[in-house]
Structures are given as C-alpha cells and as structure tokens.
Amino acid sequence: MRRKLAAGNWKMHGLGESLAQIAELAGPAASVDCDVLICPPATLIERAARAAMGSAIAIGGQDCHARETGAHTGEISAAMLRDAGATAVILGHSERRADRAEDNRAVRGKARAALAAGLMPVICLGETLEDREADNTLDIIAGQLAGSVPEDPAGKPIVIAYEPVWAIGSGLTPSPDQIARVHGFLRDRLAHRFGRSMAEATRLLYGGSVKPENAATIFAVADVDGALVGGASLTARDFAPIIAALDAA
Ligand code: PGA
C-alpha cells in the first residue's frame, strides 16, 4: 500500500544549468512505478517546478520556517515553497541540526507549518557515530521521532528518512541488518503512537551514501520504502539507475 519514493537532496548545489538534469530524469521517472522527488536549492524551486511540469517528477524544498510570514530576514515559509511549486519539504536534516542547532522541537514546528501549507514533510533523523558506538542508536532515534513528528498529522502523509549521520557523504553505509533494525523500530514506534494503519501508510526512506552500486542491496531491506539521496541525485546519470533499482525492488 506504500508507493516507493526516490528523493534527491541537492543541498547547496545547483545553478540554472542543473535544470537539464531534471529534464533528463523525466523519461526514467515516467517509466517506473515509484514517486520521484527532487529538492533543489530554494533559488531553483520555481524554475525546477516549471522544468518538471507535465512529468512524473515532484519538486521539494530543503527547509522552511515554522511561521507563515513575519520579520525573519532570509527565511522562507512553507506557503512560499508551495507558491513556488514545491509539494514537499525536507526537514530536520542532520546538516541543519548540526549547522543551525535545529532541535526536535524546532523540526516539529516546521513540520506543522509544512502540513498546514499542504506540503509533505520529509522528516530526517539519525544517530551519530558516537551514538552508534555507545549502542544508543535506538534511544536517539526514538527521541528524534517522538520530538520531531507533530502530535497529529491529521491523516496527511509524512515521510521519515533514516539517515545515520556517519553515513552521509562518507561512502559508508550500515549493514542491511542494521538498516532493517532501525526501520522496523520506526514502524513499531509509529504504530504505537498513531496506530497501525498510519504506520503502514508512512514511507520510511533510508539516506546516507546511496549510490547506483549499493541501491539494490539497500532497497531489498524490509521496511525500506525508498531513499533520500544526496550526492548521487545531482546527475541523472547516477540518479536514474537508483530510481530503476527502487522500481525493481
Ligand atoms: P549522501 O547524502 O547521499 O550524499 O550521503 C544524503 C543526505 O544527506 O540526504
């Protein structure tokens, strides 16, 4: 009942010329039974949405403010993302949790704003290497899930992305067993809090060094409904085979 999702996080990469990658992805995205989402930097959202128009590719933001409007220089609201053509937004990415000191409460406020504006939040969580080595992974994940997901998503879809901080951009990935353990735990925690049907409907993405070479192995893991991909989403050459691997899984 869950439709698989391949999401690309371009981070602070991309100028106008990068829109050609979206045009190149239109064919691969049309030929699979999965959702495809690209989250370019905010400056490209409107142009990316135009480039993706009529295709199976959705466009998302990488962050939003918790307020609708106001005196917050440099910030972008969820309604502004929606107005620019986004339908989703990544929230609580570990780079923002680290660089901008975003805590679970802040992420929850942003997720609420996203839902209110009609955006699908992709809420990120994951342990650091120290957490994992201290055998604290599930405690950390439980705390982030409890704190970052709004009390009442009111039947609106949310997506959770499990991204171990030590796997992001490092070329390292957890073993299939390690991923299965966290994803199964996330599904159980969601069921405990929101009920089985919400937990069964919520897509759980894995993120952190997903590449064309390891995608099939990761997508074969139980409870992995897709991926949040950084570096390998920047070119259609790398992202298209990941999308194909997800479709085949
Ligand atoms: P990566 O990034 O695929 O480059 O490791 C993933 C992410 O940060 O979302």
mmCIF file of C-alpha atoms and ligand atoms in Angstrom:
data_model
loop_
_atom_site.group_PDB
_atom_site.id
_atom_site.type_symbol
_atom_site.label_atom_id
_atom_site.label_comp_id
_atom_site.label_asym_id
_atom_site.label_seq_id
_atom_site.Cartn_x
_atom_site.Cartn_y
_atom_site.Cartn_z
ATOM 1 C CA MET A 1 0.000 0.000 0.000
ATOM 2 C CA ARG A 2 3.050 2.282 0.223
ATOM 3 C CA ARG A 3 4.236 3.787 -3.027
ATOM 4 C CA LYS A 4 8.017 3.810 -3.153
ATOM 5 C CA LEU A 5 9.799 7.156 -3.178
ATOM 6 C CA ALA A 6 13.171 8.183 -4.584
ATOM 7 C CA ALA A 7 14.026 11.636 -3.231
ATOM 8 C CA GLY A 8 17.041 13.717 -4.233
ATOM 9 C CA ASN A 9 18.536 16.307 -1.900
ATOM 10 C CA TRP A 10 20.686 18.666 -3.924
ATOM 11 C CA LYS A 11 21.826 20.557 -0.796
ATOM 12 C CA MET A 12 23.768 23.739 -1.732
ATOM 13 C CA HIS A 13 24.453 22.558 -5.274
ATOM 14 C CA GLY A 14 22.872 23.759 -8.473
ATOM 15 C CA LEU A 15 22.659 26.712 -10.837
ATOM 16 C CA GLY A 16 20.288 27.223 -13.756
ATOM 17 C CA GLU A 17 22.304 24.831 -15.874
ATOM 18 C CA SER A 18 21.480 21.986 -13.436
ATOM 19 C CA LEU A 19 17.848 22.062 -14.581
ATOM 20 C CA ALA A 20 18.961 19.990 -17.562
ATOM 21 C CA GLN A 21 19.311 17.067 -15.104
ATOM 22 C CA ILE A 22 15.597 17.312 -14.314
ATOM 23 C CA ALA A 23 14.723 17.243 -17.999
ATOM 24 C CA GLU A 24 16.925 14.168 -18.388
ATOM 25 C CA LEU A 25 15.200 12.416 -15.492
ATOM 26 C CA ALA A 26 11.712 12.879 -16.944
ATOM 27 C CA GLY A 27 11.985 9.734 -19.100
ATOM 28 C CA PRO A 28 13.281 7.416 -16.340
ATOM 29 C CA ALA A 29 10.710 8.839 -13.885
ATOM 30 C CA ALA A 30 7.846 8.194 -16.306
ATOM 31 C CA SER A 31 8.777 4.553 -16.770
ATOM 32 C CA VAL A 32 8.699 3.458 -13.110
ATOM 33 C CA ASP A 33 6.028 2.739 -10.519
ATOM 34 C CA CYS A 34 7.638 4.964 -7.864
ATOM 35 C CA ASP A 35 7.402 8.598 -6.828
ATOM 36 C CA VAL A 36 10.381 10.757 -7.756
ATOM 37 C CA LEU A 37 11.136 13.948 -5.844
ATOM 38 C CA ILE A 38 13.935 16.454 -6.404
ATOM 39 C CA CYS A 39 14.739 19.029 -3.715
ATOM 40 C CA PRO A 40 16.942 21.700 -5.293
ATOM 41 C CA PRO A 41 18.162 24.840 -3.513
ATOM 42 C CA ALA A 42 15.403 27.411 -2.944
ATOM 43 C CA THR A 43 16.653 29.632 -5.769
ATOM 44 C CA LEU A 44 15.848 26.884 -8.280
ATOM 45 C CA ILE A 45 12.488 25.675 -6.977
ATOM 46 C CA GLU A 46 10.280 27.742 -9.249
ATOM 47 C CA ARG A 47 12.349 27.006 -12.351
ATOM 48 C CA ALA A 48 12.652 23.335 -11.374
ATOM 49 C CA ALA A 49 8.881 23.096 -10.944
ATOM 50 C CA ARG A 50 8.462 24.575 -14.411
ATOM 51 C CA ALA A 51 11.051 22.170 -15.851
ATOM 52 C CA ALA A 52 9.245 19.241 -14.213
ATOM 53 C CA MET A 53 5.755 20.323 -15.273
ATOM 54 C CA GLY A 54 3.886 17.534 -17.031
ATOM 55 C CA SER A 55 6.461 14.965 -15.880
ATOM 56 C CA ALA A 56 6.271 12.454 -13.018
ATOM 57 C CA ILE A 57 8.873 14.428 -11.034
ATOM 58 C CA ALA A 58 7.799 16.392 -7.957
ATOM 59 C CA ILE A 59 9.818 19.294 -6.565
ATOM 60 C CA GLY A 60 10.508 19.988 -2.891
ATOM 61 C CA GLY A 61 12.326 22.401 -0.600
ATOM 62 C CA GLN A 62 15.148 21.598 1.817
ATOM 63 C CA ASP A 63 13.852 23.550 4.811
ATOM 64 C CA CYS A 64 11.104 26.001 5.784
ATOM 65 C CA HIS A 65 10.350 28.390 8.628
ATOM 66 C CA ALA A 66 7.802 27.479 11.276
ATOM 67 C CA ARG A 67 5.919 30.773 10.830
ATOM 68 C CA GLU A 68 3.710 31.751 7.925
ATOM 69 C CA THR A 69 5.077 35.271 7.467
ATOM 70 C CA GLY A 70 6.935 37.851 9.527
ATOM 71 C CA ALA A 71 10.146 39.678 10.271
ATOM 72 C CA HIS A 72 12.543 36.763 9.658
ATOM 73 C CA THR A 73 15.159 38.030 7.230
ATOM 74 C CA GLY A 74 16.444 35.392 4.865
ATOM 75 C CA GLU A 75 13.865 32.789 5.808
ATOM 76 C CA ILE A 76 11.317 31.036 3.585
ATOM 77 C CA SER A 77 7.877 29.896 4.720
ATOM 78 C CA ALA A 78 6.140 26.672 3.772
ATOM 79 C CA ALA A 79 3.473 28.650 1.907
ATOM 80 C CA MET A 80 6.206 30.345 -0.140
ATOM 81 C CA LEU A 81 7.649 26.964 -1.128
ATOM 82 C CA ARG A 82 4.191 25.812 -2.116
ATOM 83 C CA ASP A 83 3.620 29.011 -4.071
ATOM 84 C CA ALA A 84 6.902 28.427 -5.930
ATOM 85 C CA GLY A 85 5.742 24.965 -6.994
ATOM 86 C CA ALA A 86 7.063 22.666 -4.249
ATOM 87 C CA THR A 87 4.866 19.863 -2.943
ATOM 88 C CA ALA A 88 7.229 18.526 -0.263
ATOM 89 C CA VAL A 89 9.974 19.743 2.053
ATOM 90 C CA ILE A 90 12.934 18.061 3.757
ATOM 91 C CA LEU A 91 13.020 18.960 7.461
ATOM 92 C CA GLY A 92 15.488 18.305 10.257
ATOM 93 C CA HIS A 93 18.328 17.191 8.025
ATOM 94 C CA SER A 94 21.372 16.418 10.169
ATOM 95 C CA GLU A 95 23.322 19.197 8.455
ATOM 96 C CA ARG A 96 20.725 21.688 9.693
ATOM 97 C CA ARG A 97 20.515 20.045 13.110
ATOM 98 C CA ALA A 98 24.320 20.493 13.329
ATOM 99 C CA ASP A 99 24.923 23.797 11.463
ATOM 100 C CA ARG A 100 21.790 25.616 12.656
ATOM 101 C CA ALA A 101 21.304 23.905 16.012
ATOM 102 C CA GLU A 102 17.812 22.759 14.990
ATOM 103 C CA ASP A 103 16.411 20.592 17.750
ATOM 104 C CA ASN A 104 13.454 18.224 17.629
ATOM 105 C CA ARG A 105 11.058 20.915 18.795
ATOM 106 C CA ALA A 106 12.117 23.262 16.012
ATOM 107 C CA VAL A 107 11.730 20.478 13.463
ATOM 108 C CA ARG A 108 8.256 19.668 14.763
ATOM 109 C CA GLY A 109 7.218 23.335 14.407
ATOM 110 C CA LYS A 110 8.435 23.334 10.814
ATOM 111 C CA ALA A 111 6.645 20.058 10.097
ATOM 112 C CA ARG A 112 3.411 21.523 11.426
ATOM 113 C CA ALA A 113 3.844 24.551 9.180
ATOM 114 C CA ALA A 114 4.560 22.322 6.193
ATOM 115 C CA LEU A 115 1.424 20.254 6.773
ATOM 116 C CA ALA A 116 -0.668 23.399 7.182
ATOM 117 C CA ALA A 117 0.634 24.722 3.857
ATOM 118 C CA GLY A 118 -0.111 21.463 2.062
ATOM 119 C CA LEU A 119 3.484 20.266 1.799
ATOM 120 C CA MET A 120 4.534 16.706 2.548
ATOM 121 C CA PRO A 121 7.254 16.832 5.225
ATOM 122 C CA VAL A 122 10.238 14.503 4.832
ATOM 123 C CA ILE A 123 11.468 14.411 8.430
ATOM 124 C CA CYS A 124 15.077 13.306 8.851
ATOM 125 C CA LEU A 125 16.627 11.599 11.837
ATOM 126 C CA GLY A 126 19.677 9.501 12.539
ATOM 127 C CA GLU A 127 22.400 8.710 15.020
ATOM 128 C CA THR A 128 25.988 9.954 15.107
ATOM 129 C CA LEU A 129 28.918 7.548 15.117
ATOM 130 C CA GLU A 130 29.350 8.157 18.855
ATOM 131 C CA ASP A 131 25.694 7.252 19.447
ATOM 132 C CA ARG A 132 26.115 4.030 17.493
ATOM 133 C CA GLU A 133 29.369 3.070 19.170
ATOM 134 C CA ALA A 134 27.770 3.655 22.566
ATOM 135 C CA ASP A 135 24.868 1.409 21.479
ATOM 136 C CA ASN A 136 22.451 4.337 21.793
ATOM 137 C CA THR A 137 21.082 4.255 18.250
ATOM 138 C CA LEU A 138 17.516 3.227 19.037
ATOM 139 C CA ASP A 139 17.237 5.601 22.017
ATOM 140 C CA ILE A 140 18.360 8.512 19.862
ATOM 141 C CA ILE A 141 16.014 7.530 17.050
ATOM 142 C CA ALA A 142 13.098 7.147 19.455
ATOM 143 C CA GLY A 143 13.734 10.606 20.900
ATOM 144 C CA GLN A 144 14.037 12.233 17.495
ATOM 145 C CA LEU A 145 10.893 10.543 16.217
ATOM 146 C CA ALA A 146 8.867 11.438 19.299
ATOM 147 C CA GLY A 147 10.093 15.038 19.283
ATOM 148 C CA SER A 148 10.157 15.852 15.575
ATOM 149 C CA VAL A 149 6.878 14.412 14.325
ATOM 150 C CA PRO A 150 3.836 16.602 15.084
ATOM 151 C CA GLU A 151 1.273 15.224 17.521
ATOM 152 C CA ASP A 152 -1.416 14.957 14.938
ATOM 153 C CA PRO A 153 -0.528 14.745 11.251
ATOM 154 C CA ALA A 154 -4.335 14.563 10.795
ATOM 155 C CA GLY A 155 -4.257 11.890 8.167
ATOM 156 C CA LYS A 156 -1.852 13.835 5.978
ATOM 157 C CA PRO A 157 1.114 11.906 4.630
ATOM 158 C CA ILE A 158 4.501 12.348 6.236
ATOM 159 C CA VAL A 159 7.748 10.666 5.249
ATOM 160 C CA ILE A 160 10.514 9.673 7.653
ATOM 161 C CA ALA A 161 14.101 9.481 6.416
ATOM 162 C CA TYR A 162 16.562 7.474 8.478
ATOM 163 C CA GLU A 163 19.959 8.986 7.791
ATOM 164 C CA PRO A 164 22.819 7.878 10.044
ATOM 165 C CA VAL A 165 24.986 10.997 10.348
ATOM 166 C CA TRP A 166 28.159 8.958 9.841
ATOM 167 C CA ALA A 167 26.862 7.555 6.545
ATOM 168 C CA ILE A 168 26.103 10.915 4.923
ATOM 169 C CA GLY A 169 28.636 11.839 2.266
ATOM 170 C CA SER A 170 31.126 9.348 3.710
ATOM 171 C CA GLY A 171 30.768 6.393 1.377
ATOM 172 C CA LEU A 172 29.929 4.287 4.445
ATOM 173 C CA THR A 173 26.565 2.577 4.882
ATOM 174 C CA PRO A 174 25.085 0.489 7.668
ATOM 175 C CA SER A 175 24.674 -3.231 7.015
ATOM 176 C CA PRO A 176 21.278 -4.415 5.758
ATOM 177 C CA ASP A 177 20.631 -5.845 9.236
ATOM 178 C CA GLN A 178 21.383 -2.522 10.880
ATOM 179 C CA ILE A 179 19.038 -0.699 8.490
ATOM 180 C CA ALA A 180 16.305 -3.324 8.973
ATOM 181 C CA ARG A 181 16.562 -2.994 12.741
ATOM 182 C CA VAL A 182 16.083 0.795 12.696
ATOM 183 C CA HIS A 183 13.325 0.763 10.068
ATOM 184 C CA GLY A 184 11.402 -1.967 11.891
ATOM 185 C CA PHE A 185 11.776 0.011 15.091
ATOM 186 C CA LEU A 186 10.498 3.196 13.400
ATOM 187 C CA ARG A 187 7.445 1.350 12.032
ATOM 188 C CA ASP A 188 6.672 -0.029 15.504
ATOM 189 C CA ARG A 189 7.071 3.341 17.201
ATOM 190 C CA LEU A 190 4.751 4.973 14.652
ATOM 191 C CA ALA A 191 2.171 2.221 15.195
ATOM 192 C CA HIS A 192 2.421 2.653 18.942
ATOM 193 C CA ARG A 193 1.829 6.380 18.680
ATOM 194 C CA PHE A 194 -0.522 6.768 15.720
ATOM 195 C CA GLY A 195 -1.953 3.309 15.124
ATOM 196 C CA ARG A 196 -1.144 0.518 12.697
ATOM 197 C CA SER A 197 -2.778 1.983 9.603
ATOM 198 C CA MET A 198 -0.847 5.255 9.812
ATOM 199 C CA ALA A 199 2.386 3.316 10.431
ATOM 200 C CA GLU A 200 1.699 1.057 7.451
ATOM 201 C CA ALA A 201 0.965 4.053 5.223
ATOM 202 C CA THR A 202 4.080 6.048 6.187
ATOM 203 C CA ARG A 203 7.062 5.744 3.897
ATOM 204 C CA LEU A 204 10.409 5.138 5.576
ATOM 205 C CA LEU A 205 13.395 6.213 3.478
ATOM 206 C CA TYR A 206 16.991 5.277 4.028
ATOM 207 C CA GLY A 207 19.597 8.006 3.356
ATOM 208 C CA GLY A 208 23.387 8.161 3.514
ATOM 209 C CA SER A 209 25.773 7.269 0.665
ATOM 210 C CA VAL A 210 23.129 5.622 -1.511
ATOM 211 C CA LYS A 211 24.781 5.019 -4.894
ATOM 212 C CA PRO A 212 23.889 3.095 -8.057
ATOM 213 C CA GLU A 213 26.223 0.323 -6.820
ATOM 214 C CA ASN A 214 24.565 -0.280 -3.432
ATOM 215 C CA ALA A 215 20.962 0.768 -4.163
ATOM 216 C CA ALA A 216 19.597 -2.723 -4.909
ATOM 217 C CA THR A 217 21.045 -4.131 -1.667
ATOM 218 C CA ILE A 218 19.529 -1.319 0.387
ATOM 219 C CA PHE A 219 16.129 -1.483 -1.337
ATOM 220 C CA ALA A 220 15.902 -5.208 -0.617
ATOM 221 C CA VAL A 221 15.841 -4.475 3.127
ATOM 222 C CA ALA A 222 12.493 -4.919 4.874
ATOM 223 C CA ASP A 223 10.650 -1.682 5.642
ATOM 224 C CA VAL A 224 12.806 0.414 3.290
ATOM 225 C CA ASP A 225 10.332 2.281 1.079
ATOM 226 C CA GLY A 226 12.856 4.356 -0.823
ATOM 227 C CA ALA A 227 15.843 6.609 -0.376
ATOM 228 C CA LEU A 228 16.879 10.167 0.308
ATOM 229 C CA VAL A 229 19.908 10.639 -1.905
ATOM 230 C CA GLY A 230 22.426 13.471 -1.752
ATOM 231 C CA GLY A 231 25.493 13.348 -3.996
ATOM 232 C CA ALA A 232 24.151 10.699 -6.349
ATOM 233 C CA SER A 233 20.992 12.727 -7.056
ATOM 234 C CA LEU A 234 22.905 15.587 -8.657
ATOM 235 C CA THR A 235 23.122 13.962 -12.064
ATOM 236 C CA ALA A 236 20.551 11.965 -13.998
ATOM 237 C CA ARG A 237 23.360 9.547 -14.873
ATOM 238 C CA ASP A 238 23.618 8.491 -11.196
ATOM 239 C CA PHE A 239 20.054 9.055 -10.031
ATOM 240 C CA ALA A 240 18.263 7.222 -12.878
ATOM 241 C CA PRO A 241 19.824 3.816 -12.017
ATOM 242 C CA ILE A 242 18.888 4.344 -8.349
ATOM 243 C CA ILE A 243 15.277 5.018 -9.373
ATOM 244 C CA ALA A 244 15.342 1.906 -11.573
ATOM 245 C CA ALA A 245 16.733 -0.193 -8.685
ATOM 246 C CA LEU A 246 13.926 1.027 -6.429
ATOM 247 C CA ASP A 247 11.330 0.155 -9.048
ATOM 248 C CA ALA A 248 12.805 -3.322 -9.432
ATOM 249 C CA ALA A 249 12.947 -3.982 -5.662
HETATM 250 P P1 PGA B 1 24.604 11.489 0.524
HETATM 251 O O1 PGA B 1 23.616 12.475 1.318
HETATM 252 O O2 PGA B 1 23.729 10.612 -0.350
HETATM 253 O O3 PGA B 1 25.482 12.404 -0.292
HETATM 254 O O4 PGA B 1 25.362 10.707 1.534
HETATM 255 C C1 PGA B 1 22.377 12.032 1.792
HETATM 256 C C2 PGA B 1 21.665 13.150 2.512
HETATM 257 O O5 PGA B 1 22.323 13.911 3.232
HETATM 258 O O6 PGA B 1 20.434 13.307 2.378
#
